[in-house]
Amino acid sequence: MVTKKEIAGLGDVKRNKLLCAVDVSDNAETPEYVVIGYKVSSSNVEFNPNVEKTADILGANYSDVTKLEISQTFEPHRLTTGEHGKLAAKLITILRNNELEKLSQFKCILIYGFLTEGAPYEADLYKSCTISVTSLGGESYVDMPITIDFGGEVEHGTVDKAIGEVKFTAVPEA
């Protein structure tokens, strides 16, 4: 169970404190989590709550949140070389080979960098995420906007840094 943490720092939280790392490895035994966001100008985490509304026999209205369907968008998500290009290269290979089932087999880490002053950063590892590619192209450069739907078993923990390749460490359950 996650314990409540105060938002760290002074003043407003900068956008670069809410991050996502994706396992870009080709080997499930040795994950390679890379923080994505190179030249991404807009990224939002959506919780998409499933709200059930009912009225009891006395006429009172009630509502319950029964689940969250968490997703994050990355737009434009520029194609590039090197470490920042590993996810795009993997996605293009999946699309070119029409191996669509692999789009739902990603491990992703949602990083809450604003809950501590520095590393390690609070993070949640989702073990069965889907990455949807919405388009490929652009004016001057090739962009590939994506949406990540977080799913599967969730493991709470920390990551060692907030940029580049990160290492996830699970927090033992109490």
Coordinates of C-alpha atoms in Angstrom, one line a residue:
M1 CA 0.0 0.0 0.0
V2 CA 1.3 3.5 -0.9
T3 CA 1.5 5.9 2.0
K4 CA 0.6 9.6 1.6
K5 CA 3.4 11.9 0.6
E6 CA 3.4 15.6 0.4
I7 CA 4.4 17.4 -2.8
A8 CA 8.0 18.3 -2.5
G9 CA 9.9 21.5 -3.4
L10 CA 8.9 25.2 -3.4
G11 CA 6.0 26.5 -5.4
D12 CA 4.3 25.0 -8.5
V13 CA 5.3 21.6 -9.9
K14 CA 7.0 21.7 -13.3
R15 CA 5.7 19.4 -16.0
N16 CA 9.0 17.5 -16.2
K17 CA 8.2 16.0 -12.8
L18 CA 5.5 13.7 -14.2
L19 CA 7.2 11.1 -16.4
C20 CA 6.9 7.7 -18.0
A21 CA 9.6 5.1 -18.7
V22 CA 9.0 2.3 -21.2
D23 CA 10.9 -1.1 -21.3
V24 CA 12.5 -0.9 -24.8
S25 CA 14.5 -4.2 -24.4
D26 CA 13.9 -7.2 -26.6
N27 CA 14.6 -9.5 -23.6
A28 CA 12.0 -9.8 -20.8
E29 CA 14.7 -11.0 -18.4
T30 CA 16.7 -7.8 -18.6
P31 CA 14.4 -4.7 -18.8
E32 CA 15.8 -1.5 -20.2
Y33 CA 13.5 1.3 -19.0
V34 CA 14.0 4.6 -20.9
V35 CA 12.2 7.8 -19.9
I36 CA 10.3 9.1 -23.0
G37 CA 9.4 12.7 -23.9
Y38 CA 12.1 13.9 -26.3
K39 CA 10.7 17.0 -28.0
V40 CA 7.2 16.1 -26.7
S41 CA 5.4 19.4 -26.2
S42 CA 2.2 18.0 -24.6
S43 CA 1.7 15.0 -22.3
N44 CA -1.1 14.3 -19.9
V45 CA -2.0 11.4 -17.6
E46 CA -5.8 10.7 -17.8
F47 CA -7.4 8.7 -15.1
N48 CA -10.7 8.0 -17.0
P49 CA -12.7 7.0 -13.9
N50 CA -15.6 4.5 -14.3
V51 CA -18.4 6.2 -12.3
E52 CA -21.5 4.3 -11.5
K53 CA -24.5 6.4 -10.5
T54 CA -27.6 5.0 -8.7
A55 CA -30.6 6.2 -6.9
D56 CA -31.9 4.4 -3.9
I57 CA -35.5 3.7 -3.1
L58 CA -35.8 6.9 -1.1
G59 CA -34.8 9.0 -4.1
A60 CA -31.3 9.9 -3.0
N61 CA -28.6 9.8 -5.7
Y62 CA -25.2 8.2 -5.1
S63 CA -22.1 7.6 -7.2
D64 CA -19.1 5.3 -6.9
V65 CA -15.8 5.1 -8.7
T66 CA -15.3 1.5 -9.5
K67 CA -12.0 1.6 -11.4
L68 CA -9.6 3.9 -13.1
E69 CA -8.4 3.4 -16.7
I70 CA -5.1 5.3 -16.7
S71 CA -3.6 6.5 -19.9
Q72 CA -0.9 9.0 -21.0
T73 CA -0.5 10.7 -24.3
F74 CA 2.7 11.9 -25.9
E75 CA 2.4 14.4 -28.7
P76 CA 4.1 14.9 -31.0
H77 CA 6.8 12.2 -30.0
R78 CA 9.6 13.0 -32.4
L79 CA 11.6 10.2 -34.1
T80 CA 15.3 10.5 -33.5
T81 CA 18.4 8.4 -33.1
G82 CA 20.1 7.0 -30.0
E83 CA 18.5 6.3 -26.7
H84 CA 15.5 8.6 -27.3
G85 CA 14.7 6.7 -30.5
K86 CA 14.6 3.2 -29.1
L87 CA 10.9 3.1 -28.4
A88 CA 10.0 4.5 -31.9
A89 CA 12.3 1.9 -33.5
K90 CA 10.6 -0.9 -31.6
L91 CA 7.1 0.4 -32.4
I92 CA 7.9 0.8 -36.2
T93 CA 9.2 -2.8 -36.3
I94 CA 6.0 -4.1 -34.6
L95 CA 3.8 -2.1 -37.1
R96 CA 5.8 -3.1 -40.2
N97 CA 5.6 -6.8 -39.2
N98 CA 1.9 -6.5 -38.3
E99 CA 2.6 -8.0 -34.9
L100 CA -0.2 -6.0 -33.2
E101 CA -0.4 -8.3 -30.2
K102 CA 3.1 -6.9 -29.2
L103 CA 1.6 -3.4 -28.8
S104 CA -0.1 -4.8 -25.6
Q105 CA 3.0 -6.3 -24.1
F106 CA 4.9 -3.3 -22.8
K107 CA 6.1 -2.7 -19.2
C108 CA 5.9 1.0 -18.3
I109 CA 6.8 3.0 -15.2
L110 CA 4.7 6.1 -14.2
I111 CA 7.2 8.3 -12.3
Y112 CA 6.0 10.8 -9.7
G113 CA 9.1 13.0 -9.5
F114 CA 7.3 15.7 -7.5
L115 CA 6.9 13.6 -4.4
T116 CA 10.6 13.8 -3.4
E117 CA 13.2 16.6 -3.6
G118 CA 15.5 14.2 -5.5
A119 CA 16.3 10.6 -6.4
P120 CA 15.0 8.1 -5.7
Y121 CA 11.7 9.1 -7.2
E122 CA 8.3 7.4 -6.4
A123 CA 7.1 5.3 -9.2
D124 CA 4.6 2.6 -10.2
L125 CA 5.4 -0.2 -12.6
Y126 CA 2.6 -1.5 -14.8
K127 CA 3.3 -4.9 -16.3
S128 CA 0.8 -5.1 -19.1
C129 CA 0.5 -1.8 -21.0
T130 CA -0.7 -1.1 -24.5
I131 CA 1.0 1.5 -26.7
S132 CA -1.2 2.9 -29.6
V133 CA 0.5 4.7 -32.4
T134 CA -2.0 7.3 -33.7
S135 CA 0.0 8.5 -36.8
L136 CA 3.4 8.9 -38.4
G137 CA 4.6 12.0 -40.3
G138 CA 4.8 15.7 -39.9
E139 CA 5.9 18.9 -41.7
S140 CA 9.6 19.2 -41.1
Y141 CA 10.3 16.2 -39.0
V142 CA 8.8 12.7 -38.6
D143 CA 6.6 12.6 -35.5
M144 CA 4.7 9.6 -34.1
P145 CA 2.1 10.6 -31.5
I146 CA 1.4 7.7 -29.0
T147 CA -1.0 6.8 -26.2
I148 CA 0.0 4.5 -23.4
D149 CA -2.8 2.6 -21.6
F150 CA -1.4 1.4 -18.3
G151 CA -2.6 -2.0 -17.3
G152 CA -1.9 -5.3 -15.6
E153 CA -0.4 -5.9 -12.2
V154 CA 0.9 -2.7 -10.5
E155 CA 4.1 -2.7 -8.4
H156 CA 5.0 0.3 -6.3
G157 CA 8.6 1.4 -5.9
T158 CA 11.2 4.0 -6.9
V159 CA 13.4 4.8 -9.8
D160 CA 17.0 6.0 -9.5
K161 CA 16.8 9.1 -11.8
A162 CA 14.3 11.0 -13.9
I163 CA 16.0 11.1 -17.3
G164 CA 17.6 8.5 -19.6
E165 CA 17.7 4.8 -18.7
V166 CA 16.2 4.3 -15.2
K167 CA 16.3 1.4 -12.8
F168 CA 13.1 0.4 -10.9
T169 CA 13.3 -0.9 -7.4
A170 CA 10.2 -2.4 -5.9
V171 CA 9.1 -1.4 -2.4
P172 CA 8.3 -4.4 -0.2
E173 CA 4.6 -4.7 0.6
A174 CA 3.8 -4.1 4.3

